[in-house]
Amino acid sequence: MTVWPDTLPAAPLNDGFHETMADTLIRTGMDQGPGKVRRRGSAGVGALAMQYILSTAEVAALKAFHGDTLNGGALAFGFTHPVTAALLNCRFKTPPAFANLNGGYFRVTIELEVLP
């Protein structure tokens, strides 16, 4: 399995980290009273949103990883969870977004799907 490159930082910025657990429930509204809830299945897709500060060289490495190695983000890869250190099977939910900070560094936003 392809994994997150060693040339990129493993830990994201604290203020840009957001995790959403997989939603595996189906909710059905009723005419009266509370709705019914049941489990759809055990294999749901979670999400991770993160931000990094990357140098120009690291941005080039991320672009090559996303574009070439992962076929434009279509392929899954191994990613170490920044809090639990568990190896997750992830895929890019959206392409990375880059904002120039000062010419040599960029704030990069990454959204990942956590696959079952």
PDB file of C-alpha atoms in Angstrom, residues 7-115:
ATOM      1  CA  THR A   7       9.138  14.139   2.822  1.00  0.00           C
ATOM      2  CA  LEU A   8       5.900  15.712   4.127  1.00  0.00           C
ATOM      3  CA  PRO A   9       5.142  16.579   7.760  1.00  0.00           C
ATOM      4  CA  ALA A  10       3.255  13.877   9.663  1.00  0.00           C
ATOM      5  CA  ALA A  11       1.514  16.225  12.116  1.00  0.00           C
ATOM      6  CA  PRO A  12      -0.894  18.930  10.919  1.00  0.00           C
ATOM      7  CA  LEU A  13      -1.469  22.274  12.593  1.00  0.00           C
ATOM      8  CA  ASN A  14      -3.546  22.001  15.774  1.00  0.00           C
ATOM      9  CA  ASP A  15      -5.935  24.796  14.810  1.00  0.00           C
ATOM     10  CA  GLY A  16      -6.735  23.273  11.416  1.00  0.00           C
ATOM     11  CA  PHE A  17      -7.466  19.691  12.498  1.00  0.00           C
ATOM     12  CA  HIS A  18     -11.055  18.426  12.354  1.00  0.00           C
ATOM     13  CA  GLU A  19     -12.329  14.841  12.457  1.00  0.00           C
ATOM     14  CA  THR A  20     -15.800  13.521  11.639  1.00  0.00           C
ATOM     15  CA  MET A  21     -16.737   9.969  12.542  1.00  0.00           C
ATOM     16  CA  ALA A  22     -18.509   7.734  10.022  1.00  0.00           C
ATOM     17  CA  ASP A  23     -22.306   8.082   9.958  1.00  0.00           C
ATOM     18  CA  THR A  24     -23.737   4.552   9.767  1.00  0.00           C
ATOM     19  CA  LEU A  25     -27.362   5.330  10.691  1.00  0.00           C
ATOM     20  CA  ILE A  26     -30.560   5.679   8.675  1.00  0.00           C
ATOM     21  CA  ARG A  27     -33.163   8.038  10.109  1.00  0.00           C
ATOM     22  CA  THR A  28     -36.809   7.854   9.085  1.00  0.00           C
ATOM     23  CA  GLY A  29     -39.282  10.572  10.027  1.00  0.00           C
ATOM     24  CA  MET A  30     -42.622   9.538  11.490  1.00  0.00           C
ATOM     25  CA  ASP A  31     -46.000  11.341  11.311  1.00  0.00           C
ATOM     26  CA  GLN A  32     -45.949  11.676  15.082  1.00  0.00           C
ATOM     27  CA  GLY A  33     -43.326  11.219  17.724  1.00  0.00           C
ATOM     28  CA  PRO A  34     -39.624  10.718  17.313  1.00  0.00           C
ATOM     29  CA  GLY A  35     -38.204   9.287  14.124  1.00  0.00           C
ATOM     30  CA  LYS A  36     -36.947   5.739  13.785  1.00  0.00           C
ATOM     31  CA  VAL A  37     -33.218   5.115  13.700  1.00  0.00           C
ATOM     32  CA  ARG A  38     -31.441   1.972  12.601  1.00  0.00           C
ATOM     33  CA  ARG A  39     -27.921   1.044  11.707  1.00  0.00           C
ATOM     34  CA  ARG A  40     -27.223   0.975   7.970  1.00  0.00           C
ATOM     35  CA  GLY A  41     -24.065  -1.089   8.307  1.00  0.00           C
ATOM     36  CA  SER A  42     -20.753  -1.183  10.078  1.00  0.00           C
ATOM     37  CA  ALA A  43     -18.597   0.143   7.211  1.00  0.00           C
ATOM     38  CA  GLY A  44     -18.982   3.915   7.077  1.00  0.00           C
ATOM     39  CA  VAL A  45     -16.724   6.632   5.705  1.00  0.00           C
ATOM     40  CA  GLY A  46     -15.279   9.195   8.131  1.00  0.00           C
ATOM     41  CA  ALA A  47     -13.473  12.430   7.337  1.00  0.00           C
ATOM     42  CA  LEU A  48     -10.323  14.295   8.341  1.00  0.00           C
ATOM     43  CA  ALA A  49      -9.678  17.966   7.558  1.00  0.00           C
ATOM     44  CA  MET A  50      -6.190  19.339   8.218  1.00  0.00           C
ATOM     45  CA  GLN A  51      -3.931  22.273   7.535  1.00  0.00           C
ATOM     46  CA  TYR A  52      -0.165  22.320   7.125  1.00  0.00           C
ATOM     47  CA  ILE A  53       2.479  24.989   6.601  1.00  0.00           C
ATOM     48  CA  LEU A  54       4.639  23.683   3.739  1.00  0.00           C
ATOM     49  CA  SER A  55       7.742  24.979   2.010  1.00  0.00           C
ATOM     50  CA  THR A  56       7.892  25.308  -1.772  1.00  0.00           C
ATOM     51  CA  ALA A  57       9.734  21.955  -2.005  1.00  0.00           C
ATOM     52  CA  GLU A  58       7.122  20.244   0.197  1.00  0.00           C
ATOM     53  CA  VAL A  59       4.306  21.681  -1.942  1.00  0.00           C
ATOM     54  CA  ALA A  60       5.979  20.176  -5.023  1.00  0.00           C
ATOM     55  CA  ALA A  61       6.221  16.813  -3.209  1.00  0.00           C
ATOM     56  CA  LEU A  62       2.529  16.949  -2.233  1.00  0.00           C
ATOM     57  CA  LYS A  63       1.502  17.821  -5.796  1.00  0.00           C
ATOM     58  CA  ALA A  64       3.544  14.881  -7.148  1.00  0.00           C
ATOM     59  CA  PHE A  65       2.094  12.532  -4.509  1.00  0.00           C
ATOM     60  CA  HIS A  66      -1.499  13.596  -5.249  1.00  0.00           C
ATOM     61  CA  GLY A  67      -1.171  13.923  -9.014  1.00  0.00           C
ATOM     62  CA  ASP A  68       1.226  11.147  -9.989  1.00  0.00           C
ATOM     63  CA  THR A  69       1.377   8.562  -7.199  1.00  0.00           C
ATOM     64  CA  LEU A  70      -2.342   8.665  -6.357  1.00  0.00           C
ATOM     65  CA  ASN A  71      -3.573   9.217  -9.926  1.00  0.00           C
ATOM     66  CA  GLY A  72      -5.037  12.652  -9.187  1.00  0.00           C
ATOM     67  CA  GLY A  73      -6.334  11.563  -5.780  1.00  0.00           C
ATOM     68  CA  ALA A  74      -8.278   8.537  -7.040  1.00  0.00           C
ATOM     69  CA  LEU A  75      -6.197   5.949  -5.166  1.00  0.00           C
ATOM     70  CA  ALA A  76      -6.187   5.231  -1.436  1.00  0.00           C
ATOM     71  CA  PHE A  77      -3.097   5.468   0.754  1.00  0.00           C
ATOM     72  CA  GLY A  78      -1.957   4.781   4.296  1.00  0.00           C
ATOM     73  CA  PHE A  79      -2.061   7.784   6.638  1.00  0.00           C
ATOM     74  CA  THR A  80      -1.081   7.839  10.305  1.00  0.00           C
ATOM     75  CA  HIS A  81      -3.788   9.456  12.440  1.00  0.00           C
ATOM     76  CA  PRO A  82      -2.230  12.538  14.085  1.00  0.00           C
ATOM     77  CA  VAL A  83      -3.847  11.852  17.486  1.00  0.00           C
ATOM     78  CA  THR A  84      -4.131   8.066  17.846  1.00  0.00           C
ATOM     79  CA  ALA A  85      -1.139   7.099  15.641  1.00  0.00           C
ATOM     80  CA  ALA A  86      -3.324   4.382  14.036  1.00  0.00           C
ATOM     81  CA  LEU A  87      -2.632   3.645  10.365  1.00  0.00           C
ATOM     82  CA  LEU A  88      -5.747   4.606   8.391  1.00  0.00           C
ATOM     83  CA  ASN A  89      -6.772   3.786   4.846  1.00  0.00           C
ATOM     84  CA  CYS A  90      -7.549   7.209   3.312  1.00  0.00           C
ATOM     85  CA  ARG A  91      -8.338   8.895   0.032  1.00  0.00           C
ATOM     86  CA  PHE A  92      -8.375  12.589  -0.879  1.00  0.00           C
ATOM     87  CA  LYS A  93     -11.944  13.945  -0.654  1.00  0.00           C
ATOM     88  CA  THR A  94     -10.978  17.133  -2.500  1.00  0.00           C
ATOM     89  CA  PRO A  95      -7.702  18.218  -4.101  1.00  0.00           C
ATOM     90  CA  PRO A  96      -5.297  20.026  -1.736  1.00  0.00           C
ATOM     91  CA  ALA A  97      -5.773  23.818  -1.587  1.00  0.00           C
ATOM     92  CA  PHE A  98      -2.759  26.162  -1.369  1.00  0.00           C
ATOM     93  CA  ALA A  99      -2.605  29.705   0.040  1.00  0.00           C
ATOM     94  CA  ASN A 100       0.664  31.658  -0.281  1.00  0.00           C
ATOM     95  CA  LEU A 101       1.953  32.969   3.059  1.00  0.00           C
ATOM     96  CA  ASN A 102       5.161  34.784   2.105  1.00  0.00           C
ATOM     97  CA  GLY A 103       6.513  33.401  -1.149  1.00  0.00           C
ATOM     98  CA  GLY A 104       8.486  30.553   0.410  1.00  0.00           C
ATOM     99  CA  TYR A 105       5.743  28.946   2.514  1.00  0.00           C
ATOM    100  CA  PHE A 106       2.133  27.963   1.894  1.00  0.00           C
ATOM    101  CA  ARG A 107      -0.859  27.117   4.093  1.00  0.00           C
ATOM    102  CA  VAL A 108      -2.222  23.880   2.668  1.00  0.00           C
ATOM    103  CA  THR A 109      -5.708  22.544   3.402  1.00  0.00           C
ATOM    104  CA  ILE A 110      -6.294  18.820   2.969  1.00  0.00           C
ATOM    105  CA  GLU A 111      -9.570  16.883   3.249  1.00  0.00           C
ATOM    106  CA  LEU A 112      -9.412  13.100   3.465  1.00  0.00           C
ATOM    107  CA  GLU A 113     -12.008  10.337   3.486  1.00  0.00           C
ATOM    108  CA  VAL A 114     -11.282   7.628   6.054  1.00  0.00           C
ATOM    109  CA  LEU A 115     -12.219   4.383   4.355  1.00  0.00           C
TER     110      LEU A 115
END
